[in-house]
Each structure stands twice: as structure tokens, then as C-alpha cells.
């Protein structure tokens, strides 16, 4: 289920996985976004700085050289504390890889690389186990704030599956 909150600049991607295989499964769920934070990827790629925000646990990105949105902060987050991450597109795709078959899908852990001078992206990967007949929901979130404090406030306000579910219900009510 994919939806955007009716009032706040945040998008939810909720993925429900049900194990109907007849056996115990060990799986990964990986979310990926490419940061542009400007007009064109080729113009902004050198100016985007990424980091893991210690207060919220989300990946954040900013482009201080974009004069129109100089202080804005974009974020990518998941409602699971046991994730690994990278903000390096080259690590995600691989040396000669493609988005259709990225190198990262052969891994169960990402490097934790972030900073300046990368081909910026945000990738979050969760390794989890699922017994036969059980299900698990993972919620990826992407959004932005006018500055770091607003972005962190949005991230914290929408923590947990109840917050995502309430947001979806408000959107459905709005469209009714």
C-alpha cells in the first residue's frame, strides 16, 4: 500500500509479507531512493550530503547549494530498528550492475556508508525471519522538512504502524 499523508510531507510504502511456503523463511526487504534535491541529477549530485540522523535513526540528505531549498532536508526511514543502510548508489547497484539487477540484492548487509562525494541514494535493508503461516508488515517512509528539526519531528510523529494506518484512514476519509 502506497499513500501520502493528507497534511504532512511524508509518503508511506507499506509492504505486507505472508509466508505461505510451508517452511521457515529468511528474507530481506530493501527500500531504495535516488536523491536529486535539485533540478537535474547531473547538476546536484556533487552537492548532496547524506548522513544517518542519530536522533531519529533515519537517513537524511541535503543540498546546501540549491538556493531555493537551501535548508531543506529529505529523509528515508523504515519502521524497524534492525536495518543496515548505504547512501552510495555505486555500492547499491554494483560496479557493472543495473537497477534491474542490483548488486545489493545478493547481500544481507549494507556498509553504512554516508557523507559527501558519493553518487547519492538512500537504501535501507532489513533481514528478517518468518515462520510458515506468519506475516510481517514493513513500512518505508520518505519525506522532507524545511530544516533538520522539522524533518525529525515529522519522522517521530509518524513512527509505528498505527501512525501509518491512521494516516491512511485520514486520506481515505478525505477522498470519501
PDB file of N, CA, C and O in Angstrom, residues 73-144:
ATOM      1  N   UNK A  73      15.644  19.404   4.205  1.00  0.00           N
ATOM      2  CA  UNK A  73      16.230  18.098   4.474  1.00  0.00           C
ATOM      3  C   UNK A  73      15.244  17.035   4.021  1.00  0.00           C
ATOM      4  O   UNK A  73      14.067  17.071   4.387  1.00  0.00           O
ATOM      5  N   UNK A  74      15.719  16.095   3.225  1.00  0.00           N
ATOM      6  CA  UNK A  74      14.905  14.957   2.813  1.00  0.00           C
ATOM      7  C   UNK A  74      15.273  13.773   3.703  1.00  0.00           C
ATOM      8  O   UNK A  74      16.397  13.703   4.212  1.00  0.00           O
ATOM      9  N   UNK A  75      14.328  12.855   3.893  1.00  0.00           N
ATOM     10  CA  UNK A  75      14.625  11.698   4.729  1.00  0.00           C
ATOM     11  C   UNK A  75      14.024  10.430   4.147  1.00  0.00           C
ATOM     12  O   UNK A  75      13.068  10.461   3.380  1.00  0.00           O
ATOM     13  N   UNK A  76      14.636   9.313   4.527  1.00  0.00           N
ATOM     14  CA  UNK A  76      14.156   7.977   4.181  1.00  0.00           C
ATOM     15  C   UNK A  76      14.294   7.144   5.444  1.00  0.00           C
ATOM     16  O   UNK A  76      15.344   7.146   6.085  1.00  0.00           O
ATOM     17  N   UNK A  77      13.226   6.446   5.810  1.00  0.00           N
ATOM     18  CA  UNK A  77      13.195   5.760   7.090  1.00  0.00           C
ATOM     19  C   UNK A  77      12.410   4.463   6.950  1.00  0.00           C
ATOM     20  O   UNK A  77      11.651   4.276   6.000  1.00  0.00           O
ATOM     21  N   UNK A  78      12.601   3.582   7.914  1.00  0.00           N
ATOM     22  CA  UNK A  78      11.834   2.343   7.983  1.00  0.00           C
ATOM     23  C   UNK A  78      11.456   2.091   9.437  1.00  0.00           C
ATOM     24  O   UNK A  78      12.214   2.433  10.345  1.00  0.00           O
ATOM     25  N   UNK A  79      10.294   1.513   9.637  1.00  0.00           N
ATOM     26  CA  UNK A  79       9.827   1.208  10.982  1.00  0.00           C
ATOM     27  C   UNK A  79      10.357  -0.147  11.444  1.00  0.00           C
ATOM     28  O   UNK A  79       9.591  -1.071  11.716  1.00  0.00           O
ATOM     29  N   UNK A  80      11.644  -0.272  11.504  1.00  0.00           N
ATOM     30  CA  UNK A  80      12.296  -1.461  12.035  1.00  0.00           C
ATOM     31  C   UNK A  80      13.686  -1.033  12.480  1.00  0.00           C
ATOM     32  O   UNK A  80      14.442  -0.487  11.678  1.00  0.00           O
ATOM     33  N   UNK A  81      14.044  -1.271  13.736  1.00  0.00           N
ATOM     34  CA  UNK A  81      15.350  -0.800  14.208  1.00  0.00           C
ATOM     35  C   UNK A  81      16.529  -1.642  13.731  1.00  0.00           C
ATOM     36  O   UNK A  81      17.676  -1.217  13.846  1.00  0.00           O
ATOM     37  N   UNK A  82      16.267  -2.811  13.175  1.00  0.00           N
ATOM     38  CA  UNK A  82      17.339  -3.730  12.780  1.00  0.00           C
ATOM     39  C   UNK A  82      17.609  -3.669  11.285  1.00  0.00           C
ATOM     40  O   UNK A  82      17.375  -4.625  10.560  1.00  0.00           O
ATOM     41  N   UNK A  83      18.087  -2.534  10.821  1.00  0.00           N
ATOM     42  CA  UNK A  83      18.366  -2.369   9.403  1.00  0.00           C
ATOM     43  C   UNK A  83      19.841  -2.046   9.193  1.00  0.00           C
ATOM     44  O   UNK A  83      20.538  -1.631  10.106  1.00  0.00           O
ATOM     45  N   UNK A  84      20.282  -2.267   7.977  1.00  0.00           N
ATOM     46  CA  UNK A  84      21.571  -1.748   7.539  1.00  0.00           C
ATOM     47  C   UNK A  84      21.279  -0.772   6.415  1.00  0.00           C
ATOM     48  O   UNK A  84      20.178  -0.773   5.842  1.00  0.00           O
ATOM     49  N   UNK A  85      22.248   0.068   6.086  1.00  0.00           N
ATOM     50  CA  UNK A  85      21.990   1.108   5.096  1.00  0.00           C
ATOM     51  C   UNK A  85      23.243   1.451   4.297  1.00  0.00           C
ATOM     52  O   UNK A  85      24.368   1.123   4.687  1.00  0.00           O
ATOM     53  N   UNK A  86      23.013   2.121   3.202  1.00  0.00           N
ATOM     54  CA  UNK A  86      24.062   2.790   2.450  1.00  0.00           C
ATOM     55  C   UNK A  86      23.439   3.996   1.774  1.00  0.00           C
ATOM     56  O   UNK A  86      22.241   4.017   1.498  1.00  0.00           O
ATOM     57  N   UNK A  87      24.258   5.000   1.534  1.00  0.00           N
ATOM     58  CA  UNK A  87      23.811   6.148   0.746  1.00  0.00           C
ATOM     59  C   UNK A  87      24.684   6.277  -0.500  1.00  0.00           C
ATOM     60  O   UNK A  87      24.757   7.338  -1.106  1.00  0.00           O
ATOM     61  N   UNK A  88      25.331   5.188  -0.866  1.00  0.00           N
ATOM     62  CA  UNK A  88      26.218   5.148  -2.025  1.00  0.00           C
ATOM     63  C   UNK A  88      25.566   4.324  -3.135  1.00  0.00           C
ATOM     64  O   UNK A  88      25.443   3.102  -3.032  1.00  0.00           O
ATOM     65  N   UNK A  89      25.140   5.005  -4.178  1.00  0.00           N
ATOM     66  CA  UNK A  89      24.464   4.350  -5.299  1.00  0.00           C
ATOM     67  C   UNK A  89      25.359   3.298  -5.952  1.00  0.00           C
ATOM     68  O   UNK A  89      24.894   2.251  -6.388  1.00  0.00           O
ATOM     69  N   UNK A  90      26.659   3.555  -6.007  1.00  0.00           N
ATOM     70  CA  UNK A  90      27.589   2.606  -6.603  1.00  0.00           C
ATOM     71  C   UNK A  90      27.610   1.303  -5.809  1.00  0.00           C
ATOM     72  O   UNK A  90      27.648   0.217  -6.383  1.00  0.00           O
ATOM     73  N   UNK A  91      27.584   1.393  -4.483  1.00  0.00           N
ATOM     74  CA  UNK A  91      27.512   0.181  -3.667  1.00  0.00           C
ATOM     75  C   UNK A  91      26.206  -0.559  -3.924  1.00  0.00           C
ATOM     76  O   UNK A  91      26.188  -1.782  -4.027  1.00  0.00           O
ATOM     77  N   UNK A  92      25.115   0.179  -4.021  1.00  0.00           N
ATOM     78  CA  UNK A  92      23.812  -0.448  -4.212  1.00  0.00           C
ATOM     79  C   UNK A  92      23.734  -1.182  -5.545  1.00  0.00           C
ATOM     80  O   UNK A  92      23.374  -2.357  -5.604  1.00  0.00           O
ATOM     81  N   UNK A  93      24.082  -0.506  -6.612  1.00  0.00           N
ATOM     82  CA  UNK A  93      23.956  -1.090  -7.947  1.00  0.00           C
ATOM     83  C   UNK A  93      25.083  -2.072  -8.242  1.00  0.00           C
ATOM     84  O   UNK A  93      24.877  -3.093  -8.869  1.00  0.00           O
ATOM     85  N   UNK A  94      26.283  -1.753  -7.799  1.00  0.00           N
ATOM     86  CA  UNK A  94      27.450  -2.573  -8.116  1.00  0.00           C
ATOM     87  C   UNK A  94      28.227  -1.961  -9.265  1.00  0.00           C
ATOM     88  O   UNK A  94      27.731  -1.086  -9.979  1.00  0.00           O
ATOM     89  N   UNK A  95      29.438  -2.420  -9.428  1.00  0.00           N
ATOM     90  CA  UNK A  95      30.339  -1.818 -10.421  1.00  0.00           C
ATOM     91  C   UNK A  95      29.772  -1.841 -11.831  1.00  0.00           C
ATOM     92  O   UNK A  95      29.804  -0.874 -12.541  1.00  0.00           O
ATOM     93  N   UNK A  96      29.268  -2.960 -12.265  1.00  0.00           N
ATOM     94  CA  UNK A  96      28.692  -3.066 -13.610  1.00  0.00           C
ATOM     95  C   UNK A  96      27.221  -3.482 -13.544  1.00  0.00           C
ATOM     96  O   UNK A  96      26.693  -4.043 -14.484  1.00  0.00           O
ATOM     97  N   UNK A  97      26.576  -3.180 -12.441  1.00  0.00           N
ATOM     98  CA  UNK A  97      25.201  -3.604 -12.243  1.00  0.00           C
ATOM     99  C   UNK A  97      24.194  -2.633 -12.832  1.00  0.00           C
ATOM    100  O   UNK A  97      24.535  -1.600 -13.393  1.00  0.00           O
ATOM    101  N   UNK A  98      22.940  -2.989 -12.675  1.00  0.00           N
ATOM    102  CA  UNK A  98      21.836  -2.155 -13.148  1.00  0.00           C
ATOM    103  C   UNK A  98      20.774  -2.103 -12.053  1.00  0.00           C
ATOM    104  O   UNK A  98      20.780  -2.910 -11.122  1.00  0.00           O
ATOM    105  N   UNK A  99      19.843  -1.172 -12.181  1.00  0.00           N
ATOM    106  CA  UNK A  99      18.742  -1.111 -11.218  1.00  0.00           C
ATOM    107  C   UNK A  99      17.833  -2.327 -11.336  1.00  0.00           C
ATOM    108  O   UNK A  99      17.162  -2.699 -10.384  1.00  0.00           O
ATOM    109  N   UNK A 100      17.814  -2.969 -12.502  1.00  0.00           N
ATOM    110  CA  UNK A 100      17.001  -4.170 -12.675  1.00  0.00           C
ATOM    111  C   UNK A 100      17.615  -5.369 -11.948  1.00  0.00           C
ATOM    112  O   UNK A 100      16.909  -6.305 -11.580  1.00  0.00           O
ATOM    113  N   UNK A 101      18.928  -5.349 -11.750  1.00  0.00           N
ATOM    114  CA  UNK A 101      19.625  -6.444 -11.079  1.00  0.00           C
ATOM    115  C   UNK A 101      20.763  -5.873 -10.234  1.00  0.00           C
ATOM    116  O   UNK A 101      21.930  -6.089 -10.535  1.00  0.00           O
ATOM    117  N   UNK A 102      20.429  -5.161  -9.154  1.00  0.00           N
ATOM    118  CA  UNK A 102      21.478  -4.513  -8.373  1.00  0.00           C
ATOM    119  C   UNK A 102      22.286  -5.500  -7.528  1.00  0.00           C
ATOM    120  O   UNK A 102      21.767  -6.524  -7.066  1.00  0.00           O
ATOM    121  N   UNK A 103      23.531  -5.167  -7.330  1.00  0.00           N
ATOM    122  CA  UNK A 103      24.451  -5.984  -6.533  1.00  0.00           C
ATOM    123  C   UNK A 103      23.936  -6.212  -5.112  1.00  0.00           C
ATOM    124  O   UNK A 103      24.115  -7.275  -4.535  1.00  0.00           O
ATOM    125  N   UNK A 104      23.274  -5.222  -4.559  1.00  0.00           N
ATOM    126  CA  UNK A 104      22.831  -5.282  -3.174  1.00  0.00           C
ATOM    127  C   UNK A 104      21.860  -6.436  -2.910  1.00  0.00           C
ATOM    128  O   UNK A 104      21.764  -6.921  -1.782  1.00  0.00           O
ATOM    129  N   UNK A 105      21.159  -6.899  -3.912  1.00  0.00           N
ATOM    130  CA  UNK A 105      20.190  -7.972  -3.710  1.00  0.00           C
ATOM    131  C   UNK A 105      20.867  -9.320  -3.443  1.00  0.00           C
ATOM    132  O   UNK A 105      20.212 -10.279  -3.060  1.00  0.00           O
ATOM    133  N   UNK A 106      22.177  -9.369  -3.606  1.00  0.00           N
ATOM    134  CA  UNK A 106      22.929 -10.584  -3.294  1.00  0.00           C
ATOM    135  C   UNK A 106      23.502 -10.531  -1.885  1.00  0.00           C
ATOM    136  O   UNK A 106      24.206 -11.430  -1.472  1.00  0.00           O
ATOM    137  N   UNK A 107      23.211  -9.443  -1.144  1.00  0.00           N
ATOM    138  CA  UNK A 107      23.774  -9.246   0.189  1.00  0.00           C
ATOM    139  C   UNK A 107      22.688  -9.325   1.259  1.00  0.00           C
ATOM    140  O   UNK A 107      21.510  -9.167   0.971  1.00  0.00           O
ATOM    141  N   UNK A 108      23.142  -9.508   2.500  1.00  0.00           N
ATOM    142  CA  UNK A 108      22.230  -9.435   3.638  1.00  0.00           C
ATOM    143  C   UNK A 108      22.636  -8.316   4.586  1.00  0.00           C
ATOM    144  O   UNK A 108      22.083  -8.206   5.672  1.00  0.00           O
ATOM    145  N   UNK A 109      23.594  -7.489   4.159  1.00  0.00           N
ATOM    146  CA  UNK A 109      24.022  -6.374   5.000  1.00  0.00           C
ATOM    147  C   UNK A 109      24.650  -5.295   4.126  1.00  0.00           C
ATOM    148  O   UNK A 109      25.409  -5.592   3.206  1.00  0.00           O
ATOM    149  N   UNK A 110      24.320  -4.042   4.442  1.00  0.00           N
ATOM    150  CA  UNK A 110      24.899  -2.908   3.730  1.00  0.00           C
ATOM    151  C   UNK A 110      25.977  -2.260   4.588  1.00  0.00           C
ATOM    152  O   UNK A 110      26.024  -2.448   5.802  1.00  0.00           O
ATOM    153  N   UNK A 111      26.839  -1.455   3.978  1.00  0.00           N
ATOM    154  CA  UNK A 111      28.060  -0.968   4.617  1.00  0.00           C
ATOM    155  C   UNK A 111      27.882   0.119   5.663  1.00  0.00           C
ATOM    156  O   UNK A 111      28.747   0.317   6.503  1.00  0.00           O
ATOM    157  N   UNK A 112      26.797   0.890   5.592  1.00  0.00           N
ATOM    158  CA  UNK A 112      26.647   2.027   6.499  1.00  0.00           C
ATOM    159  C   UNK A 112      27.362   3.270   5.997  1.00  0.00           C
ATOM    160  O   UNK A 112      27.575   4.216   6.748  1.00  0.00           O
ATOM    161  N   UNK A 113      27.697   3.288   4.727  1.00  0.00           N
ATOM    162  CA  UNK A 113      28.424   4.419   4.141  1.00  0.00           C
ATOM    163  C   UNK A 113      27.493   5.606   3.927  1.00  0.00           C
ATOM    164  O   UNK A 113      26.387   5.461   3.422  1.00  0.00           O
ATOM    165  N   UNK A 114      27.971   6.795   4.302  1.00  0.00           N
ATOM    166  CA  UNK A 114      27.248   8.034   4.038  1.00  0.00           C
ATOM    167  C   UNK A 114      28.255   9.167   3.985  1.00  0.00           C
ATOM    168  O   UNK A 114      29.419   8.985   4.310  1.00  0.00           O
ATOM    169  N   UNK A 115      27.785  10.342   3.552  1.00  0.00           N
ATOM    170  CA  UNK A 115      28.661  11.505   3.519  1.00  0.00           C
ATOM    171  C   UNK A 115      28.572  12.244   2.210  1.00  0.00           C
ATOM    172  O   UNK A 115      27.621  12.106   1.448  1.00  0.00           O
ATOM    173  N   UNK A 116      29.593  13.033   1.950  1.00  0.00           N
ATOM    174  CA  UNK A 116      29.678  13.828   0.723  1.00  0.00           C
ATOM    175  C   UNK A 116      30.515  13.087  -0.308  1.00  0.00           C
ATOM    176  O   UNK A 116      31.262  12.167   0.015  1.00  0.00           O
ATOM    177  N   UNK A 117      30.384  13.492  -1.564  1.00  0.00           N
ATOM    178  CA  UNK A 117      31.211  12.941  -2.626  1.00  0.00           C
ATOM    179  C   UNK A 117      30.766  11.598  -3.153  1.00  0.00           C
ATOM    180  O   UNK A 117      31.486  10.970  -3.925  1.00  0.00           O
ATOM    181  N   UNK A 118      29.597  11.129  -2.766  1.00  0.00           N
ATOM    182  CA  UNK A 118      29.070   9.861  -3.264  1.00  0.00           C
ATOM    183  C   UNK A 118      28.081  10.141  -4.381  1.00  0.00           C
ATOM    184  O   UNK A 118      27.608  11.255  -4.540  1.00  0.00           O
ATOM    185  N   UNK A 119      27.747   9.113  -5.138  1.00  0.00           N
ATOM    186  CA  UNK A 119      26.601   9.191  -6.032  1.00  0.00           C
ATOM    187  C   UNK A 119      25.416   8.898  -5.112  1.00  0.00           C
ATOM    188  O   UNK A 119      25.173   7.751  -4.758  1.00  0.00           O
ATOM    189  N   UNK A 120      24.684   9.936  -4.661  1.00  0.00           N
ATOM    190  CA  UNK A 120      23.797   9.776  -3.506  1.00  0.00           C
ATOM    191  C   UNK A 120      22.515   8.995  -3.774  1.00  0.00           C
ATOM    192  O   UNK A 120      21.875   9.137  -4.811  1.00  0.00           O
ATOM    193  N   UNK A 121      22.187   8.177  -2.804  1.00  0.00           N
ATOM    194  CA  UNK A 121      20.926   7.449  -2.765  1.00  0.00           C
ATOM    195  C   UNK A 121      20.617   7.204  -1.301  1.00  0.00           C
ATOM    196  O   UNK A 121      21.359   7.645  -0.419  1.00  0.00           O
ATOM    197  N   UNK A 122      19.557   6.506  -1.036  1.00  0.00           N
ATOM    198  CA  UNK A 122      19.277   6.019   0.306  1.00  0.00           C
ATOM    199  C   UNK A 122      18.750   4.605   0.150  1.00  0.00           C
ATOM    200  O   UNK A 122      17.784   4.375  -0.572  1.00  0.00           O
ATOM    201  N   UNK A 123      19.415   3.666   0.786  1.00  0.00           N
ATOM    202  CA  UNK A 123      18.991   2.273   0.735  1.00  0.00           C
ATOM    203  C   UNK A 123      18.943   1.737   2.159  1.00  0.00           C
ATOM    204  O   UNK A 123      19.900   1.889   2.922  1.00  0.00           O
ATOM    205  N   UNK A 124      17.823   1.150   2.514  1.00  0.00           N
ATOM    206  CA  UNK A 124      17.620   0.533   3.814  1.00  0.00           C
ATOM    207  C   UNK A 124      17.270  -0.928   3.591  1.00  0.00           C
ATOM    208  O   UNK A 124      16.419  -1.243   2.763  1.00  0.00           O
ATOM    209  N   UNK A 125      17.932  -1.806   4.332  1.00  0.00           N
ATOM    210  CA  UNK A 125      17.683  -3.238   4.168  1.00  0.00           C
ATOM    211  C   UNK A 125      17.464  -3.888   5.529  1.00  0.00           C
ATOM    212  O   UNK A 125      18.229  -3.667   6.465  1.00  0.00           O
ATOM    213  N   UNK A 126      16.397  -4.674   5.622  1.00  0.00           N
ATOM    214  CA  UNK A 126      16.056  -5.394   6.846  1.00  0.00           C
ATOM    215  C   UNK A 126      16.103  -6.887   6.562  1.00  0.00           C
ATOM    216  O   UNK A 126      15.491  -7.362   5.601  1.00  0.00           O
ATOM    217  N   UNK A 127      16.843  -7.604   7.377  1.00  0.00           N
ATOM    218  CA  UNK A 127      16.873  -9.066   7.330  1.00  0.00           C
ATOM    219  C   UNK A 127      15.906  -9.559   8.394  1.00  0.00           C
ATOM    220  O   UNK A 127      15.949  -9.108   9.533  1.00  0.00           O
ATOM    221  N   UNK A 128      14.999 -10.458   8.014  1.00  0.00           N
ATOM    222  CA  UNK A 128      14.044 -10.979   8.992  1.00  0.00           C
ATOM    223  C   UNK A 128      13.699 -12.428   8.678  1.00  0.00           C
ATOM    224  O   UNK A 128      13.897 -12.903   7.565  1.00  0.00           O
ATOM    225  N   UNK A 129      13.208 -13.103   9.713  1.00  0.00           N
ATOM    226  CA  UNK A 129      12.796 -14.492   9.575  1.00  0.00           C
ATOM    227  C   UNK A 129      11.295 -14.568   9.745  1.00  0.00           C
ATOM    228  O   UNK A 129      10.707 -13.807  10.521  1.00  0.00           O
ATOM    229  N   UNK A 130      10.689 -15.477   8.992  1.00  0.00           N
ATOM    230  CA  UNK A 130       9.238 -15.591   9.007  1.00  0.00           C
ATOM    231  C   UNK A 130       8.847 -17.070   9.005  1.00  0.00           C
ATOM    232  O   UNK A 130       9.192 -17.813   8.085  1.00  0.00           O
ATOM    233  N   UNK A 131       8.155 -17.473  10.060  1.00  0.00           N
ATOM    234  CA  UNK A 131       7.667 -18.849  10.156  1.00  0.00           C
ATOM    235  C   UNK A 131       6.525 -19.060   9.157  1.00  0.00           C
ATOM    236  O   UNK A 131       5.845 -18.110   8.767  1.00  0.00           O
ATOM    237  N   UNK A 132       6.300 -20.314   8.782  1.00  0.00           N
ATOM    238  CA  UNK A 132       5.208 -20.641   7.877  1.00  0.00           C
ATOM    239  C   UNK A 132       3.874 -20.165   8.462  1.00  0.00           C
ATOM    240  O   UNK A 132       3.601 -20.350   9.646  1.00  0.00           O
ATOM    241  N   UNK A 133       3.071 -19.522   7.635  1.00  0.00           N
ATOM    242  CA  UNK A 133       1.760 -19.045   8.049  1.00  0.00           C
ATOM    243  C   UNK A 133       1.773 -17.687   8.721  1.00  0.00           C
ATOM    244  O   UNK A 133       0.716 -17.120   8.994  1.00  0.00           O
ATOM    245  N   UNK A 134       2.929 -17.137   9.021  1.00  0.00           N
ATOM    246  CA  UNK A 134       3.027 -15.840   9.684  1.00  0.00           C
ATOM    247  C   UNK A 134       3.162 -14.728   8.649  1.00  0.00           C
ATOM    248  O   UNK A 134       3.507 -14.965   7.496  1.00  0.00           O
ATOM    249  N   UNK A 135       2.857 -13.495   9.101  1.00  0.00           N
ATOM    250  CA  UNK A 135       3.021 -12.345   8.217  1.00  0.00           C
ATOM    251  C   UNK A 135       3.734 -11.234   8.954  1.00  0.00           C
ATOM    252  O   UNK A 135       3.756 -11.188  10.180  1.00  0.00           O
ATOM    253  N   UNK A 136       4.307 -10.333   8.177  1.00  0.00           N
ATOM    254  CA  UNK A 136       5.056  -9.201   8.727  1.00  0.00           C
ATOM    255  C   UNK A 136       4.830  -8.005   7.823  1.00  0.00           C
ATOM    256  O   UNK A 136       4.827  -8.132   6.600  1.00  0.00           O
ATOM    257  N   UNK A 137       4.627  -6.841   8.430  1.00  0.00           N
ATOM    258  CA  UNK A 137       4.477  -5.608   7.666  1.00  0.00           C
ATOM    259  C   UNK A 137       5.673  -4.712   7.923  1.00  0.00           C
ATOM    260  O   UNK A 137       6.059  -4.506   9.084  1.00  0.00           O
ATOM    261  N   UNK A 138       6.257  -4.209   6.863  1.00  0.00           N
ATOM    262  CA  UNK A 138       7.368  -3.267   6.929  1.00  0.00           C
ATOM    263  C   UNK A 138       6.896  -1.962   6.302  1.00  0.00           C
ATOM    264  O   UNK A 138       6.231  -1.975   5.263  1.00  0.00           O
ATOM    265  N   UNK A 139       7.243  -0.847   6.936  1.00  0.00           N
ATOM    266  CA  UNK A 139       6.786   0.454   6.449  1.00  0.00           C
ATOM    267  C   UNK A 139       7.987   1.352   6.167  1.00  0.00           C
ATOM    268  O   UNK A 139       8.711   1.737   7.087  1.00  0.00           O
ATOM    269  N   UNK A 140       8.186   1.653   4.886  1.00  0.00           N
ATOM    270  CA  UNK A 140       9.206   2.613   4.470  1.00  0.00           C
ATOM    271  C   UNK A 140       8.545   3.980   4.381  1.00  0.00           C
ATOM    272  O   UNK A 140       7.385   4.091   3.988  1.00  0.00           O
ATOM    273  N   UNK A 141       9.304   5.030   4.742  1.00  0.00           N
ATOM    274  CA  UNK A 141       8.773   6.393   4.701  1.00  0.00           C
ATOM    275  C   UNK A 141       9.795   7.310   4.045  1.00  0.00           C
ATOM    276  O   UNK A 141      10.989   7.220   4.327  1.00  0.00           O
ATOM    277  N   UNK A 142       9.297   8.179   3.173  1.00  0.00           N
ATOM    278  CA  UNK A 142      10.139   9.191   2.558  1.00  0.00           C
ATOM    279  C   UNK A 142       9.429  10.531   2.721  1.00  0.00           C
ATOM    280  O   UNK A 142       8.206  10.610   2.626  1.00  0.00           O
ATOM    281  N   UNK A 143      10.205  11.565   2.997  1.00  0.00           N
ATOM    282  CA  UNK A 143       9.594  12.871   3.192  1.00  0.00           C
ATOM    283  C   UNK A 143      10.636  13.964   3.258  1.00  0.00           C
ATOM    284  O   UNK A 143      11.807  13.747   2.951  1.00  0.00           O
ATOM    285  N   UNK A 144      10.192  15.142   3.706  1.00  0.00           N
ATOM    286  CA  UNK A 144      11.097  16.292   3.778  1.00  0.00           C
ATOM    287  C   UNK A 144      10.614  17.258   4.841  1.00  0.00           C
ATOM    288  O   UNK A 144       9.436  17.285   5.197  1.00  0.00           O
TER     289      UNK A 144
END
